[in-house]
XYZ file of C-alpha atoms in Angstrom:
649
model
C 38.456 121.249 79.179
C 37.401 124.444 80.734
C 39.050 123.739 83.619
C 42.231 122.741 81.841
C 42.151 125.873 79.886
C 41.884 127.962 83.443
C 44.665 125.806 84.905
C 46.862 126.804 82.034
C 46.335 130.383 82.234
C 47.007 130.076 86.045
C 50.316 128.356 85.054
C 51.386 131.198 82.794
C 50.308 133.751 85.237
C 52.436 132.072 88.068
C 55.742 131.484 85.473
C 55.461 135.305 84.908
C 55.067 135.821 88.862
C 57.699 133.570 89.467
C 60.104 135.134 87.075
C 59.447 138.469 88.351
C 60.243 137.135 92.138
C 63.424 135.583 90.987
C 64.518 138.814 89.337
C 63.557 140.561 92.448
C 64.673 138.143 95.094
C 63.314 138.768 98.541
C 61.804 141.955 99.026
C 61.881 142.197 102.956
C 64.985 144.038 103.821
C 67.692 141.732 105.484
C 68.822 140.683 108.271
C 66.092 137.939 108.469
C 64.562 136.301 111.374
C 64.805 132.625 112.175
C 61.068 132.446 111.975
C 60.936 133.823 108.654
C 63.428 131.798 107.380
C 61.438 128.816 108.828
C 58.315 129.939 107.048
C 60.013 129.976 103.736
C 61.375 126.155 104.508
C 57.753 125.266 105.575
C 56.225 126.858 102.019
C 58.738 125.072 100.190
C 58.068 121.607 102.123
C 54.234 122.057 101.634
C 54.731 122.647 97.774
C 57.165 119.791 97.531
C 54.552 117.461 99.499
C 51.932 118.868 96.596
C 54.455 118.069 93.970
C 54.573 114.772 94.984
C 51.013 114.224 95.544
C 50.240 115.575 91.988
C 53.022 113.086 90.611
C 51.097 110.367 92.014
C 47.985 111.310 90.667
C 49.757 111.599 87.332
C 50.927 108.401 87.687
C 47.597 106.899 88.450
C 45.946 108.663 85.458
C 48.832 107.197 83.490
C 47.656 103.714 84.301
C 43.890 104.619 83.938
C 44.772 105.721 80.371
C 45.851 102.750 79.365
C 42.898 100.905 80.558
C 40.453 103.212 78.929
C 42.497 103.037 75.850
C 41.643 99.440 75.677
C 38.123 100.285 76.685
C 37.772 102.447 73.772
C 39.200 100.202 71.151
C 37.113 97.268 72.215
C 33.930 99.585 72.048
C 35.200 100.921 68.444
C 35.477 97.272 67.349
C 32.025 96.278 68.685
C 30.614 99.361 66.823
C 32.168 98.648 63.628
C 31.371 94.988 63.808
C 27.595 95.820 64.145
C 27.683 98.208 61.232
C 29.261 95.601 58.938
C 26.264 93.305 60.320
C 23.744 95.794 59.778
C 24.883 96.352 56.314
C 24.780 92.781 55.533
C 21.072 92.109 57.110
C 18.060 91.555 54.651
C 15.411 90.868 56.760
C 13.541 94.163 58.303
C 12.839 92.751 61.540
C 16.860 91.675 61.963
C 17.847 95.139 60.568
C 15.853 96.847 63.531
C 17.391 94.757 66.103
C 20.746 95.564 64.779
C 20.215 98.940 64.222
C 19.368 99.361 67.920
C 22.240 97.525 69.011
C 24.333 99.628 66.660
C 23.044 103.027 68.226
C 23.910 101.679 71.647
C 27.233 100.559 70.631
C 27.675 103.667 69.178
C 26.834 105.682 72.460
C 29.149 103.133 74.519
C 32.089 104.097 71.752
C 31.429 107.741 72.484
C 31.438 107.468 76.409
C 34.545 105.373 76.087
C 36.040 108.066 74.017
C 34.809 110.924 76.415
C 35.998 109.104 79.336
C 39.580 108.438 77.532
C 39.973 112.461 76.906
C 38.456 113.207 80.227
C 41.379 111.345 81.661
C 43.939 112.690 79.695
C 42.943 115.956 80.049
C 42.988 115.356 83.969
C 46.452 113.963 83.206
C 47.406 117.003 81.741
C 46.210 119.106 84.311
C 48.006 117.419 87.039
C 51.152 117.398 84.686
C 50.694 121.323 84.736
C 50.158 121.232 88.549
C 53.024 119.428 89.318
C 55.146 121.821 86.978
C 53.513 124.609 89.212
C 54.175 123.019 92.593
C 57.956 122.478 91.432
C 58.290 126.101 90.222
C 57.094 127.339 93.646
C 59.409 124.871 95.344
C 62.406 126.094 93.424
C 61.236 129.839 94.150
C 60.708 128.882 97.855
C 64.020 127.134 97.682
C 66.117 130.196 96.304
C 64.788 132.623 98.743
C 65.548 130.382 101.678
C 68.890 129.835 100.495
C 69.335 133.955 100.000
C 67.456 134.370 103.449
C 69.815 131.600 105.276
C 72.984 133.587 104.326
C 71.644 136.936 105.783
C 69.934 135.305 108.881
C 70.257 136.967 111.867
C 70.666 134.409 114.917
C 69.903 135.173 118.573
C 70.197 133.275 121.532
C 66.443 133.807 122.111
C 65.810 131.654 119.465
C 67.427 128.638 120.859
C 66.128 129.699 124.401
C 62.469 129.906 123.168
C 62.715 126.586 121.665
C 64.393 124.968 124.747
C 61.709 126.637 126.755
C 58.868 124.921 125.148
C 60.502 121.645 124.870
C 61.254 121.758 128.672
C 57.724 122.467 129.272
C 56.470 119.711 127.536
C 58.888 117.664 128.869
C 58.074 118.475 132.641
C 54.163 117.635 131.437
C 55.547 114.234 130.220
C 57.423 113.659 133.317
C 54.512 114.711 135.468
C 52.168 112.399 133.625
C 54.431 109.550 134.066
C 55.072 110.120 137.839
C 50.825 110.148 138.264
C 50.417 107.250 135.940
C 53.155 105.402 138.257
C 51.250 106.249 141.354
C 47.999 105.437 139.944
C 49.152 101.955 139.140
C 50.654 101.101 142.405
C 47.227 102.527 143.909
C 45.731 100.277 141.675
C 47.761 97.157 142.690
C 47.123 97.726 146.113
C 43.380 97.722 145.697
C 43.496 95.039 143.654
C 45.663 92.864 146.130
C 42.724 94.099 149.027
C 39.831 93.259 146.647
C 41.436 89.715 145.888
C 42.019 88.540 149.619
C 38.123 88.911 150.329
C 37.157 87.081 146.866
C 35.456 84.114 146.326
C 37.162 81.182 145.252
C 38.394 80.843 141.813
C 36.003 80.386 138.983
C 35.555 81.067 135.189
C 34.426 84.383 136.095
C 37.422 85.267 138.629
C 39.809 84.099 135.946
C 38.524 86.308 133.430
C 38.543 89.258 135.715
C 42.104 88.276 136.816
C 43.158 88.282 132.466
C 41.489 91.659 132.211
C 43.327 93.312 134.930
C 46.839 91.605 133.522
C 45.558 93.420 130.112
C 44.927 96.720 132.260
C 48.028 96.420 133.786
C 50.098 95.745 130.299
C 48.191 98.766 128.894
C 49.253 101.063 131.652
C 52.431 99.813 131.183
C 52.405 100.379 127.338
C 51.303 104.079 128.217
C 54.134 104.571 130.425
C 56.484 103.215 127.479
C 54.766 105.796 125.300
C 55.404 108.627 127.555
C 59.168 107.707 127.901
C 59.529 107.481 124.041
C 57.924 110.723 123.826
C 60.461 112.175 125.960
C 63.200 110.669 124.237
C 62.063 112.151 121.051
C 61.735 115.796 122.901
C 65.385 115.169 123.934
C 66.550 114.518 120.418
C 64.664 117.491 119.185
C 66.573 119.697 121.554
C 69.746 118.301 120.331
C 68.431 118.964 116.708
C 67.748 123.071 117.649
C 71.454 123.111 119.184
C 73.038 121.681 116.158
C 70.656 123.783 113.763
C 71.662 127.267 115.966
C 75.355 126.255 115.790
C 75.277 125.591 112.017
C 73.514 128.566 111.241
C 75.800 130.922 113.295
C 78.967 129.008 111.444
C 80.305 127.570 114.346
C 80.090 124.075 113.189
C 83.395 122.667 111.616
C 83.183 120.893 108.497
C 84.110 117.574 110.446
C 81.345 118.312 112.376
C 78.902 118.659 109.692
C 80.301 115.313 107.790
C 79.302 113.474 111.095
C 76.078 115.327 111.492
C 75.300 114.231 107.938
C 75.991 110.548 108.461
C 74.318 110.607 111.713
C 70.996 112.410 110.452
C 70.683 109.581 107.601
C 70.595 106.660 110.180
C 68.063 108.993 112.210
C 65.957 109.381 109.267
C 65.916 105.727 108.790
C 65.026 105.273 112.670
C 62.156 107.735 112.498
C 60.583 105.870 109.502
C 60.773 102.774 111.812
C 58.990 104.798 114.666
C 56.447 106.101 112.319
C 55.520 102.639 111.467
C 55.721 100.936 114.689
C 53.467 103.549 116.434
C 51.210 103.926 113.719
C 50.778 100.214 113.741
C 50.063 100.394 117.448
C 47.541 102.766 117.196
C 45.383 100.873 114.649
C 45.967 97.816 116.939
C 44.723 99.939 120.416
C 41.951 101.435 118.539
C 40.542 98.159 117.328
C 41.083 96.592 120.615
C 39.331 99.964 122.220
C 36.260 99.019 119.849
C 36.128 95.619 120.996
C 36.041 96.965 124.598
C 33.311 99.338 124.078
C 31.046 96.552 122.450
C 31.671 94.163 125.381
C 30.983 96.672 127.631
C 27.319 97.457 126.199
C 26.360 93.506 126.502
C 23.571 93.370 128.938
C 23.937 91.252 132.193
C 27.544 91.925 132.733
C 29.135 91.423 135.845
C 29.758 94.805 138.057
C 33.199 94.121 138.797
C 33.647 93.057 135.218
C 32.009 96.545 134.115
C 34.122 98.330 136.308
C 37.477 96.992 134.956
C 36.455 97.255 131.565
C 35.735 101.066 131.870
C 38.943 101.282 133.438
C 40.464 99.335 130.560
C 38.746 101.937 128.149
C 39.714 104.970 129.938
C 43.411 103.601 129.866
C 43.258 102.857 126.028
C 41.555 106.186 125.166
C 44.677 107.967 127.378
C 47.110 105.574 125.319
C 45.673 106.734 122.073
C 45.774 110.375 122.980
C 49.286 110.133 124.061
C 50.188 108.012 120.876
C 48.946 110.912 118.785
C 50.836 113.650 120.396
C 53.889 111.163 120.103
C 53.209 110.951 116.560
C 52.878 114.637 116.042
C 55.868 115.472 117.902
C 57.737 112.763 115.794
C 56.536 114.892 112.587
C 57.324 117.932 113.708
C 60.879 116.424 114.666
C 61.128 114.713 111.496
C 60.463 117.848 109.635
C 63.202 119.702 111.784
C 65.419 116.734 111.182
C 64.760 117.359 107.199
C 65.726 121.020 107.486
C 68.992 120.326 109.462
C 69.641 117.838 106.961
C 69.439 120.214 104.164
C 71.087 122.870 105.806
C 73.746 120.520 106.624
C 74.104 119.542 102.930
C 73.870 123.159 101.670
C 77.098 123.747 103.856
C 78.923 120.902 102.820
C 78.303 121.776 99.047
C 79.698 125.381 99.676
C 83.363 124.279 100.217
C 83.912 120.744 98.729
C 87.492 120.648 99.247
C 87.271 121.066 103.258
C 84.296 118.848 103.142
C 86.356 116.179 101.411
C 89.145 116.306 103.903
C 86.761 116.096 106.792
C 85.151 112.665 105.113
C 88.629 111.264 104.773
C 89.281 112.488 108.334
C 86.112 111.040 109.902
C 86.606 107.787 107.847
C 89.902 107.354 109.279
C 88.912 108.408 112.646
C 85.864 105.811 112.174
C 88.142 103.066 111.064
C 90.496 103.506 113.895
C 87.884 103.384 116.437
C 86.458 100.099 114.924
C 86.745 97.267 117.704
C 88.666 94.349 116.773
C 87.941 92.394 119.912
C 86.530 92.891 123.469
C 87.931 91.351 126.689
C 86.494 91.802 129.838
C 84.189 94.515 128.712
C 87.144 96.437 127.194
C 87.457 96.846 123.665
C 90.724 96.778 121.230
C 90.357 99.295 118.403
C 92.436 99.608 115.614
C 94.031 102.358 117.058
C 94.927 100.980 120.067
C 96.284 98.064 118.054
C 98.520 100.053 116.050
C 99.645 102.036 118.870
C 100.740 98.579 120.537
C 102.379 97.411 117.632
C 104.483 100.676 117.022
C 105.412 100.332 120.576
C 106.437 96.836 120.391
C 108.583 97.587 117.451
C 109.960 100.805 118.708
C 110.499 99.037 122.108
C 112.415 96.478 120.566
C 114.514 98.596 118.557
C 115.385 100.893 121.420
C 116.025 97.583 123.814
C 118.336 96.288 121.049
C 120.280 99.697 121.078
C 120.371 100.174 124.899
C 121.891 96.517 125.296
C 124.456 96.738 122.569
C 125.408 100.384 122.978
C 125.244 100.554 127.066
C 124.522 97.143 128.850
C 126.686 94.941 127.204
C 129.946 97.181 126.895
C 129.476 97.968 130.729
C 129.087 94.245 131.428
C 132.265 93.535 129.364
C 134.346 96.190 131.453
C 133.087 95.176 134.977
C 133.045 91.443 134.725
C 136.269 89.291 133.903
C 136.298 86.384 131.256
C 134.112 85.853 128.321
C 131.595 83.943 129.465
C 130.065 85.799 132.209
C 129.135 88.688 130.296
C 127.420 86.529 127.899
C 125.172 84.939 130.344
C 124.199 88.113 131.844
C 123.818 89.437 128.474
C 121.184 86.960 127.356
C 119.215 86.981 130.622
C 118.957 90.933 130.349
C 118.131 90.479 126.867
C 115.455 87.773 127.534
C 114.172 90.156 130.577
C 114.000 92.970 128.405
C 112.131 91.740 125.524
C 109.639 89.885 127.877
C 109.115 93.460 129.849
C 108.283 95.112 126.286
C 106.071 91.795 125.432
C 103.922 92.289 128.613
C 103.699 96.077 128.299
C 102.250 95.324 124.681
C 99.781 92.804 125.967
C 98.782 95.581 128.590
C 98.297 98.239 126.035
C 96.188 95.319 123.935
C 93.989 94.781 127.101
C 94.926 91.118 126.994
C 95.139 90.106 130.722
C 97.974 87.545 131.797
C 95.308 85.457 133.176
C 94.384 84.276 129.855
C 97.409 82.622 129.243
C 96.870 80.685 132.399
C 94.073 78.794 130.679
C 96.352 78.118 127.637
C 99.164 77.060 129.617
C 98.018 73.419 130.230
C 97.401 72.879 126.312
C 100.670 74.552 125.280
C 103.107 72.575 127.848
C 101.064 69.519 126.582
C 102.108 70.416 122.934
C 105.272 71.549 123.577
C 106.091 68.638 125.609
C 105.209 66.274 122.251
C 106.168 68.731 119.609
C 109.258 70.674 120.857
C 110.885 68.076 122.731
C 114.429 68.749 121.455
C 113.715 72.473 121.143
C 113.334 72.397 124.776
C 115.966 70.336 125.971
C 118.452 71.994 123.947
C 117.137 75.498 125.600
C 117.536 74.173 128.767
C 120.824 72.467 128.303
C 122.060 75.726 127.160
C 121.367 77.616 130.322
C 123.255 74.342 132.182
C 126.094 75.076 130.223
C 126.098 78.855 131.198
C 125.748 78.148 134.348
C 128.062 75.126 134.979
C 130.805 76.590 132.345
C 132.361 73.575 131.343
C 134.106 75.609 128.491
C 134.467 79.265 127.871
C 133.861 81.300 124.781
C 137.269 81.008 123.056
C 138.207 77.713 124.226
C 139.649 75.119 122.329
C 137.381 71.851 122.226
C 137.171 68.613 120.649
C 133.932 67.383 119.979
C 133.229 64.030 118.116
C 136.705 64.270 116.396
C 135.979 67.946 115.397
C 138.478 70.194 116.682
C 137.442 73.950 116.725
C 136.976 77.255 119.163
C 133.970 78.024 120.987
C 132.403 81.199 119.504
C 129.203 81.668 120.847
C 126.936 79.683 123.545
C 123.180 80.375 122.434
C 119.848 79.245 123.647
C 119.476 76.064 121.418
C 122.682 75.403 120.254
C 126.808 76.115 120.379
C 128.772 77.740 117.531
C 132.184 75.775 117.007
C 134.510 77.126 114.507
C 137.042 75.049 113.034
C 140.469 75.484 111.766
C 139.021 75.630 108.040
C 136.620 78.942 109.116
C 133.614 76.448 108.874
C 130.869 77.249 111.516
C 129.476 74.076 113.023
C 126.295 74.432 115.046
C 126.273 71.752 117.731
C 123.183 71.089 119.794
C 123.527 72.077 123.451
C 122.600 68.952 124.730
C 125.369 67.038 122.810
C 127.885 68.272 125.462
C 125.795 67.235 128.133
C 125.229 63.753 126.830
C 128.848 62.825 125.413
C 132.432 63.259 126.342
C 134.085 66.361 125.300
C 137.792 67.396 125.002
C 138.444 71.168 126.425
C 142.082 72.051 125.539
C 141.852 75.350 126.929
C 139.589 75.441 130.009
C 142.205 77.062 132.792
C 144.561 78.772 130.373
C 145.837 78.826 126.488
C 148.925 76.545 127.427
C 148.682 73.004 126.130
C 151.257 70.280 125.915
C 151.684 68.380 122.206
C 153.894 66.060 120.672
C 155.548 65.223 117.313
C 156.260 61.577 116.662
C 159.198 60.546 114.563
C 160.080 57.090 113.464
C 164.055 56.492 112.554
C 165.431 53.616 110.664
C 166.780 50.592 113.195
C 170.529 51.115 113.923
C 170.026 54.981 113.659
C 171.792 56.425 117.036
C 169.014 57.326 119.046
C 170.768 59.819 121.574
C 171.708 61.899 118.527
C 168.322 61.601 117.619
C 167.359 63.037 121.120
C 169.765 65.579 120.746
C 168.463 66.640 117.540
C 164.650 66.788 118.429
C 165.507 69.115 121.421
C 167.842 71.188 119.248
C 164.859 71.587 116.832
C 162.294 72.338 119.515
C 164.719 74.873 121.029
C 164.910 76.726 117.438
C 161.172 77.217 117.602
C 159.927 80.398 119.205
C 156.514 79.359 119.700
C 157.313 76.432 122.037
C 157.532 77.079 125.622
C 161.094 76.966 127.165
C 159.220 76.417 130.643
C 158.431 73.243 130.913
C 161.484 72.234 128.947
C 160.595 69.914 126.099
C 161.496 66.308 126.725
C 162.026 63.197 124.268
C 160.581 59.721 124.948
C 161.676 56.406 123.259
C 158.222 55.155 122.370
C 158.331 51.698 120.963
C 160.120 49.678 118.507
C 158.104 49.765 115.565
C 157.537 47.308 112.638
C 159.489 49.349 110.590
C 161.161 52.027 112.598
C 162.355 53.296 115.862
C 159.300 55.382 117.197
C 160.340 58.410 119.580
C 158.402 61.409 120.450
C 159.057 64.924 121.671
C 156.897 66.497 123.998
C 156.425 70.100 124.216
C 154.494 73.464 125.771
C 153.021 75.887 123.531
C 150.192 78.772 124.124
C 147.626 78.222 121.352
C 145.942 81.166 119.611
C 143.809 79.326 117.540
C 142.686 76.002 116.056
C 145.294 76.344 113.195
C 147.959 77.138 115.839
C 148.594 74.007 116.925
C 149.116 72.631 113.522
C 151.365 75.599 112.611
C 153.656 75.086 115.143
C 153.769 71.085 114.826
C 154.770 71.906 110.830
C 157.260 74.184 111.887
C 158.780 71.950 114.067
C 158.760 69.004 111.628
C 160.083 71.335 108.979
C 163.107 71.775 111.666
C 163.532 68.197 112.338
C 163.688 67.058 108.879
C 166.503 69.668 107.875
C 168.621 68.610 110.787
C 167.956 64.928 110.161
C 169.342 65.317 106.717
C 172.159 67.122 107.723
C 173.254 64.608 110.351
C 172.535 61.691 107.595
C 169.697 60.250 109.941
C 167.258 58.343 107.862
C 163.371 58.786 108.962
C 162.240 55.337 108.522
C 159.625 54.369 105.694
C 157.888 50.590 105.640
C 159.943 48.009 104.432
C 159.167 44.221 103.043
C 161.526 41.120 102.822
C 160.480 38.911 100.275
C 161.570 35.162 101.010
C 161.259 32.586 98.031
C 160.471 28.570 99.312
C 161.963 26.837 96.080
C 163.091 23.072 95.846
C 165.811 24.142 93.277
C 167.496 27.035 92.426
C 165.532 29.474 90.234
C 166.559 29.341 86.336
C 167.196 32.564 84.876
C 167.359 33.221 81.120
C 168.283 35.992 79.031
C 165.855 36.518 76.159
C 166.494 38.739 73.022
C 164.100 41.460 72.599
C 161.822 40.664 69.761
C 162.160 43.079 66.927
């Protein structure tokens, strides 16, 4: 309780002192040196560690208080129970025994109460000490924040740190070089000794095992020195970042990147601490075992020399591990300081830090590896660039083809099919080039398609026979040119104009303005009538049936007159008339004539006009166009009876 009172007085005095320090701030004049700033941070870290220690002690005493409270309650129950028994006892001997037990229980109750109050007091003391340490941490943090804004960073600060670390690195490198030479000399010495050694036996095998352990220890020492060098290099890099940070030369984007990197380094440092701490414990245990073996009597001299060498190696290894742990501790403290300073700078400008975080996240996303081919990575950025190139390349290719290439081919080449062939060829080549460049940007080698070629060929052979057949047939049609675009063809009883020859099918437009897609292979496998392959002139006919007894010469003249009256019918070659046949109901006479076909309906329109004219001339001349007639003959043995019957009302 006296200690509690003293601590409370110290707490009150410290609170008053800290309030004065907060009001006055840092008494030393600015600007401040980096060493002064580091002293403040060291004090802040020192009291922060004390605060954590007091918090741990407070937590332990809180658990201990629960235990002592139970003990106090148990002692009180036992004392009260003995009090009741003593009051109820009637025999003198029993009363004396119970009185003694009651006094002992009372002392135990008072002792439990005292322990409980003592622990409660200590817990209160640690609460006060924890609060005092926290106040000191806040003061030093405030002073460090103030000093940081008025730091005078000089180039000598970084040079001094780099010089110190360079000296340590040189010493470690020199140690490692000496260790390598010693290992080589030791290996040569062992090889010479092994040549003249006795045949193998239990002792020789044990010696060989110890040599291997010794060699392994030397390698562990070499690895420890290498790890120490790497930690020093990281520490040097930390100092460079810190100086740039304190001088205000680091951008917000760099600060955000450093913040994420420092968090990972802290996790790595914890793993390093655990690993090397465990290794140090293991090595110390092995060293103790070796010393115990060395003290055994009757040990073979060769084994004694090897064990001495091992002990020396273990001692050096422990020394270097301790030095590495010390350097790692200093580096971790420096990392914590740089992390704190980085976070403080980021908080000062939240908007810029937010933009920097977004930029860093976007950059991290763009640099994410999607796949790796031949040790070349394809990131999201490269994939998006390739996709954009593919889209823009296709659009530009289409514009160039339609605006430049196609019109140029149409002017240079005659006919309509030749430009179509070149247009499709150029189109496929252009798109293929764009596709290949896109694959190159995605770092996909063309050799990878060779492996898939066999499987794709088999799959296409079974699943896409018709497509491939029509595709190849399209190129054959474009090459052989059995018909041209604009030709009038008859396919399967359908008359239409060729509008387009595609890679898979040909577009046929009928007189009803219907578009029919005919597979290209159909043109190669069936008979096709091309009415206008060489030119647009075709010969057609109109058939007329006149009644028997009509003047056929006059009919001939009227047909020629009707043909001459149609302007669409060509005069050269001249139309002519043929007496085709004696039909069942009419005399069949055909007029043949030539026309210039402009479309599917052109043929029908001209034929219709000619029929209108023929009907007009025949009606004027009184020539009857025959129609089907039937004569009915009745085979009766007697005349037919015909009667008139009155119609019923």
